[in-house]
Amino acid sequence: MDVLIRYGFSIEEIKNMIDSNPDINNVDDSVIYTLIDVLGYCGCLSNHIKNIFICNPFYLSRKVSDVKELINTLKDIGITNINILFDMNPYILSFDANDIKSIYDNKLKEGLTKDEIINLFNYNSFSII
């Protein structure tokens, strides 16, 4: 948990994250650093990353490979401002790539255009499912 303290989280914030997701206790600091780096590569700023961790502490126990696959899927369907998406809707980071692809495909079958689906991802919470 030292990485979270060094990143600027208060003890109270860390306790709240652990209360929501006790699995954080089993995550190595190096993995958390990598998860921070992954968000940074997407263009997330420090304040975005803090917001993501506080709002969705389950992100901290995700496999890095799963997160990278999710990001690639989001890019593949045409989402370009992934940093903004994650800041506005950090819960999307709990989904698997297959979930996102399935949502996208189902919305296409419902008759939505690619742009309409991208807007659903960008501007709505997961009431779109």
Coordinates of C-alpha atoms in Angstrom, one line a residue:
M1 CA 0.0 0.0 0.0
D2 CA 3.0 2.2 0.1
V3 CA 2.5 3.1 -3.5
L4 CA -0.9 4.6 -2.8
I5 CA 0.5 6.7 0.1
R6 CA 3.3 7.9 -2.2
Y7 CA 0.7 8.7 -4.9
G8 CA -1.0 11.1 -2.5
F9 CA -3.9 9.1 -1.1
S10 CA -4.8 9.7 2.5
I11 CA -4.9 6.8 5.0
E12 CA -8.7 7.3 5.2
E13 CA -9.0 7.0 1.4
I14 CA -7.0 3.9 1.3
K15 CA -9.1 2.4 4.1
N16 CA -12.2 3.2 2.2
M17 CA -10.8 1.5 -0.9
I18 CA -9.8 -1.6 1.1
D19 CA -13.3 -1.7 2.7
S20 CA -14.8 -1.8 -0.8
N21 CA -12.3 -4.2 -2.2
P22 CA -10.4 -6.3 0.4
D23 CA -8.4 -8.0 -2.4
I24 CA -6.3 -4.8 -2.6
N25 CA -4.4 -6.1 0.4
N26 CA -3.1 -9.0 -1.8
V27 CA -1.9 -6.8 -4.7
D28 CA 1.8 -6.2 -4.9
D29 CA 3.0 -2.5 -5.2
S30 CA 4.7 -3.3 -8.5
V31 CA 1.3 -4.3 -10.0
I32 CA -0.3 -1.0 -8.7
Y33 CA 2.6 0.9 -10.3
T34 CA 1.9 -0.9 -13.6
L35 CA -1.9 -0.2 -13.3
I36 CA -1.0 3.5 -12.8
D37 CA 1.3 3.5 -15.8
V38 CA -1.4 1.9 -18.0
L39 CA -3.8 4.7 -17.1
G40 CA -1.0 7.2 -17.7
Y41 CA -0.4 5.8 -21.2
C42 CA -4.0 6.4 -21.9
G43 CA -3.6 10.0 -21.1
C44 CA -5.0 10.0 -17.6
L45 CA -3.6 12.7 -15.3
S46 CA -2.8 12.2 -11.7
N47 CA -6.2 13.6 -10.6
H48 CA -8.0 11.3 -13.0
I49 CA -6.1 8.3 -11.6
K50 CA -7.0 9.2 -8.1
N51 CA -10.6 9.6 -9.0
I52 CA -10.6 6.2 -10.8
F53 CA -9.1 4.5 -7.7
I54 CA -11.5 6.1 -5.3
C55 CA -14.6 5.5 -7.4
N56 CA -13.6 2.0 -8.6
P57 CA -11.1 0.4 -6.2
F58 CA -11.8 -2.9 -7.9
Y59 CA -9.5 -1.7 -10.7
L60 CA -6.6 -2.2 -8.3
S61 CA -7.1 -5.9 -8.3
R62 CA -7.5 -6.3 -12.1
K63 CA -4.9 -8.2 -14.1
V64 CA -2.8 -5.8 -16.1
S65 CA -3.2 -8.0 -19.2
D66 CA -7.0 -7.8 -18.9
V67 CA -7.0 -4.0 -18.6
K68 CA -4.7 -3.7 -21.6
E69 CA -7.1 -6.0 -23.6
L70 CA -10.1 -3.8 -22.5
I71 CA -8.3 -0.6 -23.6
N72 CA -7.5 -2.2 -27.0
T73 CA -11.1 -3.2 -27.4
L74 CA -12.3 0.3 -26.6
K75 CA -9.9 1.7 -29.2
D76 CA -11.0 -0.9 -31.7
I77 CA -14.6 0.2 -31.5
G78 CA -13.5 3.8 -32.0
I79 CA -13.3 5.4 -28.6
T80 CA -10.5 7.9 -28.8
N81 CA -10.6 9.8 -25.6
I82 CA -10.2 6.9 -23.3
N83 CA -8.7 9.0 -20.5
I84 CA -11.9 11.1 -20.4
L85 CA -14.1 8.0 -20.6
F86 CA -12.2 6.5 -17.6
D87 CA -12.5 9.7 -15.6
M88 CA -16.2 10.1 -16.3
N89 CA -17.0 6.4 -15.9
P90 CA -14.3 4.6 -13.9
Y91 CA -16.7 1.6 -13.6
I92 CA -16.0 0.6 -17.2
L93 CA -12.6 -0.6 -16.0
S94 CA -14.4 -3.4 -14.2
F95 CA -15.6 -4.9 -17.5
D96 CA -13.8 -7.4 -19.6
A97 CA -13.0 -6.8 -23.3
N98 CA -15.6 -9.5 -24.2
D99 CA -18.2 -7.6 -22.2
I100 CA -17.5 -4.4 -24.1
K101 CA -17.5 -6.2 -27.4
S102 CA -20.8 -7.9 -26.6
I103 CA -22.4 -4.6 -25.6
Y104 CA -21.2 -3.0 -28.8
D105 CA -22.4 -5.9 -31.0
N106 CA -25.8 -5.9 -29.2
K107 CA -26.3 -2.2 -29.8
L108 CA -25.4 -2.6 -33.4
K109 CA -28.1 -5.3 -33.7
E110 CA -30.6 -2.9 -32.1
G111 CA -29.9 -0.6 -35.0
L112 CA -27.6 2.0 -33.4
T113 CA -24.8 3.4 -35.4
K114 CA -21.2 3.2 -34.4
D115 CA -21.2 6.8 -33.4
E116 CA -24.3 6.4 -31.3
I117 CA -22.8 3.5 -29.5
I118 CA -19.5 5.4 -28.9
N119 CA -21.6 8.3 -27.5
L120 CA -23.4 5.8 -25.2
F121 CA -20.0 4.7 -23.8
N122 CA -18.7 8.2 -23.5
Y123 CA -21.7 10.0 -22.0
N124 CA -23.7 7.4 -20.1
S125 CA -23.0 5.3 -17.1
F126 CA -23.7 1.6 -17.6
S127 CA -27.4 2.0 -17.9
I128 CA -26.7 1.1 -21.5
I129 CA -26.4 -2.6 -20.8

